[in-house]
Amino acid sequence: MIAYGLLALGLSSVLAVVTWNIVSKYLTEERETSAWVQTKDNAAAFRFGIYGSPTSCMPVRERSDCGVIQARPGVSVMSLLSTLPSTDSAASMVYFDNEWYSLSGRPEDLPPELIALVRGGTAGDARLTVNGQRVLAVGVPVSRPGEAFFEWHPLTQLDDTLRTLKITLVAAAIATALIGLAVGRLASTLALRPLAELTKVADAVSRGRLDARLDAENDRDLGGLARSFNQTAANLERRVEADARFAGDVSHELRTPLMTMLNSMQLIQNHRDELPEPVREPVDLLGDDLERFRRLVIDLLEISRDDGGDRGSREIVRIADLVRAAADATAGRPVTTVAPGAELLTMQADKRRLERVVANLVENAEDHAGGCKGVTVAPGGLGVVITVDDAGPGIAPEDHDRIFERFARTESSSRGRGVGLGLAIVARHVQWHQGAIHLTTRPTGGARFTIDLPAH
């Protein structure tokens, strides 16, 4: 677009400069020629009126020796000047019999060099400014040596014409540049439309919409790229579906033996006091590992359900009540604060997914970050903003985005019981609700998870 605009501006500028030089030179020469012709005609008429007969010895641009010519008696120079035609001349004046005669204009406004030149027998002209007006002064000898006839012709009309021409050319250059930008924009849009579609579809795939495909397989230029991209996306979708089915199948198969082991462990723990002292510690370690195993299976089931295309069920929920119940139950104590403007906010949500989001964040704070400092529900953003603060040391800035990946572990989380799927589930469920989640640092230290959800 910029290239088209610059090309149009360059071409129009060159054309404008050439047009200006040619037209301005032509108009100026035409104006000067007209002034010379009128001055010569008026000088000839004055000479005829003052001497009674025309003579061919009046020089215009060269010296001439006309001999001794006598003026007619009784002829008034001022009356003769008043009878001369004045089509566009601003003033006419004559130096005759060693005196200046003028109906308008002052002889002292004429340049001395021009007066001396014309009185010497050579015609000439000069540009000057009289009373703020630019004029062209033209002088021609009359008949006898020392006599001269002068007229000046205003250049206002010429200046106005040239000014209008200049404005028109500049406006045309700007308009041409804008048209060039518009044409460049249109051309680039048409040329890059398939790439824009490719970018859009690739972005959709990166955000989890693995069924997104390009419709440009028949495009002459991008058909091969579109087919390759669609094939890659299809293979990726099949791979993800296969992994989801595998994780789901494994998780389901593990549920039965897991429940058996958990029930057996619970029975053993109920009789822990009856066990020998050397056996108690291994039993406690086994219980912790079984609990970690249970959470892994539950998270895998949640991930496989989400990857498998589980659409869930939406219903109208009051956000404050849902968050308060999930957060307080997970923390085992009241940790939720609801702003007055958020008490009645509702949204279409999947209760199971939204409860899991809140529970996972509070559980993450309790297990890996020194405890949950508080959960806040307030209006704002897309509708409602939910924040979960912890009392931990915080998370390094370079890990703020990676923390939401599957099996991502930080130094603090690696010491806990988690397996790195909780926050990944949170991110997927928030995205399912057309919301956004961000990780920042609390002003007083610790991590702050902020969830922005659409609500009304």
Short mmCIF file of C-alpha atoms in Angstrom, two decimals:
data_model
loop_
_atom_site.label_atom_id
_atom_site.label_comp_id
_atom_site.label_asym_id
_atom_site.label_seq_id
_atom_site.Cartn_x
_atom_site.Cartn_y
_atom_site.Cartn_z
CA MET A 1 0.00 0.00 0.00
CA ILE A 2 2.81 2.40 0.89
CA ALA A 3 4.64 1.50 -2.33
CA TYR A 4 1.56 2.25 -4.42
CA GLY A 5 1.07 5.54 -2.60
CA LEU A 6 4.69 6.61 -3.01
CA LEU A 7 4.69 5.64 -6.69
CA ALA A 8 1.51 7.62 -7.32
CA LEU A 9 2.89 10.58 -5.37
CA GLY A 10 6.19 10.48 -7.29
CA LEU A 11 4.55 10.30 -10.70
CA SER A 12 2.00 12.99 -9.89
CA SER A 13 4.73 15.24 -8.46
CA VAL A 14 6.86 14.90 -11.60
CA LEU A 15 3.83 15.58 -13.78
CA ALA A 16 2.87 18.57 -11.63
CA VAL A 17 6.38 20.08 -11.83
CA VAL A 18 6.55 19.64 -15.61
CA THR A 19 3.05 21.05 -16.04
CA TRP A 20 3.87 24.01 -13.81
CA ASN A 21 7.05 24.87 -15.70
CA ILE A 22 5.42 24.65 -19.12
CA VAL A 23 2.15 26.39 -18.31
CA SER A 24 3.65 29.12 -16.11
CA LYS A 25 6.28 29.92 -18.75
CA TYR A 26 3.64 30.02 -21.47
CA LEU A 27 1.27 32.26 -19.49
CA THR A 28 4.09 34.60 -18.48
CA GLU A 29 5.32 34.94 -22.04
CA GLU A 30 1.79 35.53 -23.27
CA ARG A 31 1.30 38.26 -20.69
CA GLU A 32 4.59 39.95 -21.57
CA THR A 33 3.82 39.79 -25.31
CA SER A 34 0.38 41.30 -24.73
CA ALA A 35 1.88 44.13 -22.67
CA TRP A 36 4.50 44.86 -25.35
CA VAL A 37 1.92 44.89 -28.14
CA GLN A 38 -0.42 47.21 -26.27
CA THR A 39 2.39 49.57 -25.27
CA LYS A 40 3.72 49.73 -28.86
CA ASP A 41 0.21 50.39 -30.21
CA ASN A 42 -0.47 53.15 -27.67
CA ALA A 43 2.95 54.69 -28.32
CA ALA A 44 2.24 54.70 -32.07
CA ALA A 45 -1.17 56.29 -31.48
CA PHE A 46 0.43 58.95 -29.24
CA ARG A 47 3.11 59.69 -31.86
CA PHE A 48 0.50 59.98 -34.60
CA GLY A 49 -1.63 62.29 -32.47
CA ILE A 50 1.30 64.52 -31.51
CA TYR A 51 3.09 64.68 -34.89
CA GLY A 52 0.22 64.30 -37.31
CA SER A 53 1.51 61.49 -39.52
CA PRO A 54 2.76 57.97 -38.90
CA THR A 55 6.42 57.27 -39.17
CA SER A 56 8.30 54.09 -39.50
CA CYS A 57 11.23 55.15 -37.42
CA MET A 58 9.83 54.28 -33.99
CA PRO A 59 12.20 51.78 -32.43
CA VAL A 60 10.96 49.17 -30.08
CA ARG A 61 13.89 47.01 -29.01
CA GLU A 62 16.71 48.71 -30.89
CA ARG A 63 18.12 52.19 -31.33
CA SER A 64 16.99 54.40 -34.25
CA ASP A 65 17.87 57.85 -35.57
CA CYS A 66 14.62 59.43 -36.65
CA GLY A 67 15.95 62.86 -37.45
CA VAL A 68 14.18 66.11 -36.39
CA ILE A 69 10.41 65.91 -36.25
CA GLN A 70 8.18 68.81 -35.28
CA ALA A 71 5.06 68.37 -33.14
CA ARG A 72 1.75 69.79 -34.30
CA PRO A 73 0.89 73.07 -32.64
CA GLY A 74 -1.99 73.26 -30.20
CA VAL A 75 -2.05 69.58 -29.32
CA SER A 76 -2.66 68.86 -25.63
CA VAL A 77 -0.52 65.99 -24.41
CA MET A 78 -2.85 65.22 -21.48
CA SER A 79 -5.89 65.15 -23.77
CA LEU A 80 -4.07 62.86 -26.11
CA LEU A 81 -3.12 60.51 -23.26
CA SER A 82 -6.73 60.40 -22.11
CA THR A 83 -7.86 59.20 -25.54
CA LEU A 84 -5.49 56.25 -25.61
CA PRO A 85 -7.13 52.84 -25.09
CA SER A 86 -6.36 51.26 -21.74
CA THR A 87 -7.47 47.69 -21.99
CA ASP A 88 -5.46 46.37 -19.06
CA SER A 89 -2.79 48.98 -18.38
CA ALA A 90 -2.77 50.55 -14.96
CA ALA A 91 -0.97 53.75 -15.99
CA SER A 92 0.33 55.57 -19.06
CA MET A 93 2.92 58.34 -18.91
CA VAL A 94 5.16 60.11 -21.39
CA TYR A 95 8.32 62.18 -21.20
CA PHE A 96 7.83 64.94 -23.81
CA ASP A 97 9.56 68.29 -24.24
CA ASN A 98 11.59 67.69 -21.10
CA GLU A 99 8.44 67.21 -18.98
CA TRP A 100 6.54 64.30 -17.55
CA TYR A 101 2.85 63.87 -18.41
CA SER A 102 0.70 61.27 -16.66
CA LEU A 103 -3.00 60.67 -16.03
CA SER A 104 -2.33 58.05 -13.34
CA GLY A 105 0.81 56.72 -11.78
CA ARG A 106 3.94 58.53 -10.77
CA PRO A 107 7.04 58.67 -12.98
CA GLU A 108 9.24 58.41 -9.88
CA ASP A 109 7.95 54.85 -9.39
CA LEU A 110 9.70 53.84 -12.60
CA PRO A 111 13.22 52.42 -12.20
CA PRO A 112 15.85 55.05 -13.21
CA GLU A 113 17.68 52.41 -15.24
CA LEU A 114 14.57 51.78 -17.36
CA ILE A 115 14.00 55.53 -17.90
CA ALA A 116 17.58 56.07 -18.97
CA LEU A 117 17.45 53.06 -21.31
CA VAL A 118 14.26 54.12 -23.07
CA ARG A 119 15.22 57.81 -23.32
CA GLY A 120 18.44 56.63 -24.91
CA GLY A 121 16.42 55.09 -27.74
CA THR A 122 16.12 51.44 -26.66
CA ALA A 123 12.84 49.85 -25.62
CA GLY A 124 12.80 47.87 -22.37
CA ASP A 125 10.70 46.47 -19.54
CA ALA A 126 10.99 45.85 -15.81
CA ARG A 127 8.99 44.17 -13.07
CA LEU A 128 8.20 46.29 -10.04
CA THR A 129 5.76 46.63 -7.19
CA VAL A 130 3.60 49.75 -7.00
CA ASN A 131 1.33 50.25 -3.98
CA GLY A 132 1.64 46.56 -3.14
CA GLN A 133 0.70 45.46 -6.66
CA ARG A 134 3.11 43.67 -9.00
CA VAL A 135 3.22 45.29 -12.45
CA LEU A 136 5.21 44.98 -15.68
CA ALA A 137 6.53 48.39 -16.81
CA VAL A 138 7.18 48.70 -20.57
CA GLY A 139 8.83 51.71 -22.17
CA VAL A 140 9.41 52.57 -25.85
CA PRO A 141 10.99 55.64 -27.46
CA VAL A 142 8.60 58.03 -29.23
CA SER A 143 10.21 59.90 -32.13
CA ARG A 144 12.61 62.58 -31.05
CA PRO A 145 15.66 61.75 -28.93
CA GLY A 146 14.93 61.80 -25.19
CA GLU A 147 11.17 61.32 -25.59
CA ALA A 148 9.76 58.13 -24.14
CA PHE A 149 6.38 56.49 -23.64
CA PHE A 150 5.77 54.21 -20.61
CA GLU A 151 2.96 51.96 -19.50
CA TRP A 152 2.75 49.50 -16.70
CA HIS A 153 0.47 46.52 -16.78
CA PRO A 154 -0.79 44.78 -13.62
CA LEU A 155 0.22 41.15 -13.12
CA THR A 156 -2.51 40.42 -10.56
CA GLN A 157 -4.56 38.29 -12.93
CA LEU A 158 -1.48 36.36 -13.99
CA ASP A 159 -0.47 35.81 -10.36
CA ASP A 160 -3.98 34.64 -9.47
CA THR A 161 -3.97 32.24 -12.42
CA LEU A 162 -0.58 30.84 -11.45
CA ARG A 163 -1.63 30.53 -7.80
CA THR A 164 -4.78 28.64 -8.83
CA LEU A 165 -2.69 26.41 -11.08
CA LYS A 166 -0.25 25.70 -8.24
CA ILE A 167 -3.03 24.81 -5.79
CA THR A 168 -4.71 22.62 -8.40
CA LEU A 169 -1.50 20.73 -9.14
CA VAL A 170 -0.72 20.22 -5.45
CA ALA A 171 -4.27 19.03 -4.77
CA ALA A 172 -4.09 16.71 -7.78
CA ALA A 173 -0.78 15.26 -6.52
CA ILE A 174 -2.25 14.64 -3.05
CA ALA A 175 -5.44 13.18 -4.51
CA THR A 176 -3.41 10.91 -6.78
CA ALA A 177 -1.33 9.75 -3.81
CA LEU A 178 -4.49 8.96 -1.83
CA ILE A 179 -5.93 7.10 -4.79
CA GLY A 180 -2.64 5.20 -5.00
CA LEU A 181 -2.93 4.28 -1.32
CA ALA A 182 -6.49 3.10 -1.86
CA VAL A 183 -5.50 1.05 -4.92
CA GLY A 184 -2.54 -0.39 -2.99
CA ARG A 185 -4.81 -1.25 -0.09
CA LEU A 186 -7.26 -2.98 -2.41
CA ALA A 187 -4.50 -4.82 -4.26
CA SER A 188 -2.79 -5.96 -1.06
CA THR A 189 -6.11 -7.05 0.42
CA LEU A 190 -6.95 -9.12 -2.65
CA ALA A 191 -3.44 -10.53 -2.84
CA LEU A 192 -3.14 -11.36 0.86
CA ARG A 193 -6.70 -12.55 1.44
CA PRO A 194 -5.71 -16.24 1.26
CA LEU A 195 -2.83 -15.60 3.67
CA ALA A 196 -5.17 -13.73 6.01
CA GLU A 197 -7.50 -16.72 5.95
CA LEU A 198 -4.54 -19.01 6.60
CA THR A 199 -3.51 -16.88 9.58
CA LYS A 200 -7.06 -16.94 10.95
CA VAL A 201 -7.38 -20.70 10.64
CA ALA A 202 -3.89 -21.31 12.08
CA ASP A 203 -4.78 -19.11 15.05
CA ALA A 204 -7.98 -21.10 15.56
CA VAL A 205 -6.01 -24.36 15.54
CA SER A 206 -3.50 -22.95 18.02
CA ARG A 207 -6.38 -22.08 20.35
CA GLY A 208 -7.68 -25.65 20.29
CA ARG A 209 -10.15 -25.64 17.37
CA LEU A 210 -8.58 -28.61 15.61
CA ASP A 211 -11.52 -28.92 13.18
CA ALA A 212 -10.71 -25.57 11.52
CA ARG A 213 -9.82 -25.95 7.83
CA LEU A 214 -8.81 -23.77 4.87
CA ASP A 215 -11.21 -23.34 1.94
CA ALA A 216 -8.45 -22.37 -0.53
CA GLU A 217 -7.52 -25.85 -1.80
CA ASN A 218 -8.63 -24.85 -5.31
CA ASP A 219 -6.69 -21.57 -5.25
CA ARG A 220 -4.20 -21.40 -8.11
CA ASP A 221 -1.39 -20.04 -5.96
CA LEU A 222 -2.10 -21.36 -2.46
CA GLY A 223 -3.86 -24.63 -3.26
CA GLY A 224 -0.83 -26.75 -2.39
CA LEU A 225 -0.22 -24.91 0.86
CA ALA A 226 -3.91 -25.14 1.81
CA ARG A 227 -4.01 -28.89 1.15
CA SER A 228 -0.84 -29.47 3.15
CA PHE A 229 -2.14 -27.36 6.05
CA ASN A 230 -5.52 -29.13 6.07
CA GLN A 231 -3.81 -32.52 6.01
CA THR A 232 -1.54 -31.50 8.90
CA ALA A 233 -4.50 -30.19 10.91
CA ALA A 234 -6.46 -33.40 10.22
CA ASN A 235 -3.55 -35.55 11.33
CA LEU A 236 -3.14 -33.46 14.46
CA GLU A 237 -6.85 -33.72 15.23
CA ARG A 238 -6.75 -37.51 14.83
CA ARG A 239 -3.67 -37.71 17.04
CA VAL A 240 -5.22 -35.61 19.77
CA GLU A 241 -8.45 -37.61 19.62
CA ALA A 242 -6.46 -40.83 19.84
CA ASP A 243 -4.48 -39.53 22.81
CA ALA A 244 -7.69 -38.38 24.48
CA ARG A 245 -9.30 -41.78 23.95
CA PHE A 246 -6.18 -43.49 25.24
CA ALA A 247 -6.05 -41.30 28.35
CA GLY A 248 -9.74 -41.79 28.91
CA ASP A 249 -9.57 -45.54 28.46
CA VAL A 250 -6.57 -45.83 30.76
CA SER A 251 -8.21 -43.63 33.37
CA HIS A 252 -11.41 -45.62 33.28
CA GLU A 253 -9.50 -48.87 33.52
CA LEU A 254 -7.57 -47.53 36.52
CA ARG A 255 -10.64 -46.39 38.40
CA THR A 256 -11.69 -49.84 39.60
CA PRO A 257 -8.31 -50.99 40.98
CA LEU A 258 -7.73 -47.48 42.30
CA MET A 259 -10.98 -47.56 44.26
CA THR A 260 -10.04 -50.98 45.62
CA MET A 261 -6.63 -49.71 46.74
CA LEU A 262 -8.10 -46.54 48.26
CA ASN A 263 -10.72 -48.50 50.20
CA SER A 264 -8.09 -50.95 51.39
CA MET A 265 -5.78 -48.11 52.41
CA GLN A 266 -8.62 -46.43 54.28
CA LEU A 267 -9.25 -49.67 56.14
CA ILE A 268 -5.56 -49.98 57.02
CA GLN A 269 -5.41 -46.34 58.18
CA ASN A 270 -8.44 -46.91 60.39
CA HIS A 271 -6.39 -49.55 62.21
CA ARG A 272 -3.13 -47.60 62.06
CA ASP A 273 -2.70 -47.71 65.85
CA GLU A 274 -2.71 -51.52 65.73
CA LEU A 275 0.19 -51.63 63.26
CA PRO A 276 3.77 -52.12 64.40
CA GLU A 277 5.75 -48.91 64.57
CA PRO A 278 8.15 -49.81 61.70
CA VAL A 279 5.15 -50.38 59.37
CA ARG A 280 3.34 -47.07 60.04
CA GLU A 281 5.72 -44.87 58.07
CA PRO A 282 5.59 -47.02 54.89
CA VAL A 283 1.80 -47.06 55.19
CA ASP A 284 1.70 -43.25 55.41
CA LEU A 285 3.98 -42.94 52.35
CA LEU A 286 1.81 -45.38 50.44
CA GLY A 287 -1.30 -43.36 51.39
CA ASP A 288 0.26 -40.16 50.08
CA ASP A 289 1.21 -41.83 46.80
CA LEU A 290 -2.29 -43.31 46.44
CA GLU A 291 -3.79 -39.85 46.95
CA ARG A 292 -1.44 -38.44 44.32
CA PHE A 293 -2.41 -41.31 42.02
CA ARG A 294 -6.11 -40.60 42.63
CA ARG A 295 -5.69 -36.95 41.68
CA LEU A 296 -3.75 -37.91 38.56
CA VAL A 297 -6.54 -40.24 37.41
CA ILE A 298 -9.19 -37.60 38.06
CA ASP A 299 -7.20 -34.97 36.13
CA LEU A 300 -6.61 -37.37 33.25
CA LEU A 301 -10.32 -38.10 33.08
CA GLU A 302 -11.06 -34.38 33.04
CA ILE A 303 -8.51 -33.73 30.29
CA SER A 304 -9.69 -36.66 28.17
CA ARG A 305 -13.31 -35.56 28.56
CA ASP A 306 -12.39 -32.06 27.43
CA ASP A 307 -10.21 -33.22 24.53
CA GLY A 308 -12.86 -35.65 23.45
CA GLY A 309 -15.26 -32.84 22.67
CA ASP A 310 -17.46 -32.93 25.75
CA ARG A 311 -19.81 -30.01 25.20
CA GLY A 312 -21.02 -29.95 28.78
CA SER A 313 -24.31 -28.42 29.83
CA ARG A 314 -24.90 -24.72 30.31
CA GLU A 315 -27.23 -23.27 32.89
CA ILE A 316 -27.72 -19.91 34.53
CA VAL A 317 -25.67 -19.71 37.71
CA ARG A 318 -25.13 -16.96 40.27
CA ILE A 319 -21.39 -16.56 40.20
CA ALA A 320 -20.90 -15.27 43.73
CA ASP A 321 -22.72 -18.25 45.27
CA LEU A 322 -20.86 -20.78 43.12
CA VAL A 323 -17.41 -19.30 43.85
CA ARG A 324 -18.11 -18.94 47.57
CA ALA A 325 -19.23 -22.54 47.90
CA ALA A 326 -16.36 -24.02 45.86
CA ALA A 327 -13.57 -21.89 47.37
CA ASP A 328 -14.64 -22.17 51.00
CA ALA A 329 -15.20 -25.92 50.73
CA THR A 330 -11.79 -26.49 49.15
CA ALA A 331 -9.95 -24.30 51.66
CA GLY A 332 -11.92 -25.65 54.61
CA ARG A 333 -12.56 -22.11 55.88
CA PRO A 334 -14.21 -18.89 54.64
CA VAL A 335 -11.84 -17.28 52.11
CA THR A 336 -14.29 -15.59 49.69
CA THR A 337 -15.09 -11.87 49.53
CA VAL A 338 -17.84 -10.67 47.18
CA ALA A 339 -18.09 -7.02 46.16
CA PRO A 340 -21.56 -5.47 46.51
CA GLY A 341 -21.95 -5.06 42.76
CA ALA A 342 -21.20 -8.73 42.10
CA GLU A 343 -23.79 -10.40 44.34
CA LEU A 344 -26.42 -10.65 41.58
CA LEU A 345 -24.16 -11.30 38.59
CA THR A 346 -25.13 -14.39 36.60
CA MET A 347 -23.85 -16.20 33.52
CA GLN A 348 -24.49 -19.22 31.35
CA ALA A 349 -21.96 -21.68 32.71
CA ASP A 350 -21.14 -25.35 33.15
CA LYS A 351 -21.29 -25.64 36.94
CA ARG A 352 -18.93 -28.62 37.06
CA ARG A 353 -16.27 -26.88 34.98
CA LEU A 354 -16.54 -23.55 36.82
CA GLU A 355 -16.43 -25.23 40.24
CA ARG A 356 -13.37 -27.14 39.10
CA VAL A 357 -11.66 -23.89 38.06
CA VAL A 358 -12.14 -22.33 41.50
CA ALA A 359 -11.32 -25.52 43.40
CA ASN A 360 -8.11 -26.13 41.43
CA LEU A 361 -6.83 -22.59 42.02
CA VAL A 362 -7.58 -22.68 45.75
CA GLU A 363 -6.12 -26.18 46.03
CA ASN A 364 -3.01 -25.03 44.18
CA ALA A 365 -2.60 -22.15 46.65
CA GLU A 366 -3.14 -24.43 49.65
CA ASP A 367 -0.75 -27.17 48.51
CA HIS A 368 2.06 -25.25 46.79
CA ALA A 369 1.94 -21.60 47.85
CA GLY A 370 1.63 -21.40 51.62
CA GLY A 371 -2.14 -21.21 51.69
CA CYS A 372 -4.92 -19.24 50.05
CA LYS A 373 -4.95 -15.57 51.13
CA GLY A 374 -8.38 -14.91 49.71
CA VAL A 375 -10.76 -15.18 46.78
CA THR A 376 -12.47 -12.03 45.50
CA VAL A 377 -15.48 -11.67 43.18
CA ALA A 378 -16.05 -8.19 41.71
CA PRO A 379 -17.71 -6.66 38.68
CA GLY A 380 -15.47 -5.56 35.82
CA GLY A 381 -13.74 -6.71 32.65
CA LEU A 382 -16.07 -8.83 30.53
CA GLY A 383 -18.59 -8.85 33.38
CA VAL A 384 -17.06 -10.40 36.47
CA VAL A 385 -13.49 -10.71 37.71
CA ILE A 386 -12.46 -13.50 40.08
CA THR A 387 -9.07 -13.26 41.81
CA VAL A 388 -7.31 -15.94 43.85
CA ASP A 389 -4.33 -14.82 45.97
CA ASP A 390 -1.81 -17.07 47.69
CA ALA A 391 0.85 -16.60 50.37
CA GLY A 392 3.71 -18.16 48.44
CA PRO A 393 6.90 -16.60 47.10
CA GLY A 394 5.29 -15.94 43.72
CA ILE A 395 6.12 -17.33 40.30
CA ALA A 396 8.98 -16.14 38.11
CA PRO A 397 7.82 -13.92 35.22
CA GLU A 398 9.28 -16.29 32.62
CA ASP A 399 6.98 -19.04 33.97
CA HIS A 400 3.74 -16.99 33.87
CA ASP A 401 2.64 -18.47 30.54
CA ARG A 402 4.27 -21.91 30.87
CA ILE A 403 2.51 -22.56 34.18
CA PHE A 404 -0.77 -23.26 32.29
CA GLU A 405 0.78 -25.99 30.12
CA ARG A 406 0.15 -29.66 30.85
CA PHE A 407 2.56 -31.24 33.33
CA ALA A 408 4.30 -27.89 33.84
CA ARG A 409 6.09 -27.82 37.19
CA THR A 410 7.75 -25.02 39.11
CA GLU A 411 10.19 -25.32 41.99
CA SER A 412 7.43 -24.92 44.56
CA SER A 413 4.92 -27.21 42.86
CA SER A 414 7.51 -29.98 42.43
CA ARG A 415 7.60 -30.36 46.20
CA GLY A 416 3.85 -30.86 46.49
CA ARG A 417 1.44 -33.60 45.56
CA GLY A 418 0.35 -32.18 42.21
CA VAL A 419 1.19 -33.64 38.79
CA GLY A 420 1.03 -30.43 36.75
CA LEU A 421 -2.45 -30.82 35.24
CA GLY A 422 -4.56 -28.65 37.55
CA LEU A 423 -3.72 -25.26 36.03
CA ALA A 424 -3.92 -26.66 32.49
CA ILE A 425 -7.48 -27.80 33.27
CA VAL A 426 -8.23 -24.33 34.68
CA ALA A 427 -7.03 -22.64 31.48
CA ARG A 428 -9.08 -24.99 29.26
CA HIS A 429 -12.26 -24.54 31.31
CA VAL A 430 -11.91 -20.74 31.40
CA GLN A 431 -11.44 -20.70 27.64
CA TRP A 432 -14.53 -22.93 27.29
CA HIS A 433 -16.51 -20.14 29.00
CA GLN A 434 -15.08 -17.48 26.56
CA GLY A 435 -13.08 -15.99 29.40
CA ALA A 436 -9.41 -15.26 30.08
CA ILE A 437 -7.02 -16.04 32.94
CA HIS A 438 -3.86 -14.13 33.83
CA LEU A 439 -1.13 -14.65 36.39
CA THR A 440 0.37 -11.60 38.10
CA THR A 441 2.13 -10.80 41.38
CA ARG A 442 0.28 -9.44 44.39
CA PRO A 443 1.42 -5.99 45.60
CA THR A 444 2.36 -7.53 48.95
CA GLY A 445 3.95 -10.64 47.43
CA GLY A 446 2.69 -13.99 46.26
CA ALA A 447 0.87 -15.00 43.10
CA ARG A 448 -2.49 -13.67 41.95
CA PHE A 449 -4.63 -15.55 39.44
CA THR A 450 -7.20 -13.30 37.76
CA ILE A 451 -10.16 -14.80 35.85
CA ASP A 452 -12.25 -12.56 33.57
CA LEU A 453 -15.62 -14.07 32.61
CA PRO A 454 -18.62 -12.72 30.67
CA ALA A 455 -21.53 -12.04 33.00
CA HIS A 456 -24.57 -9.78 33.30
#
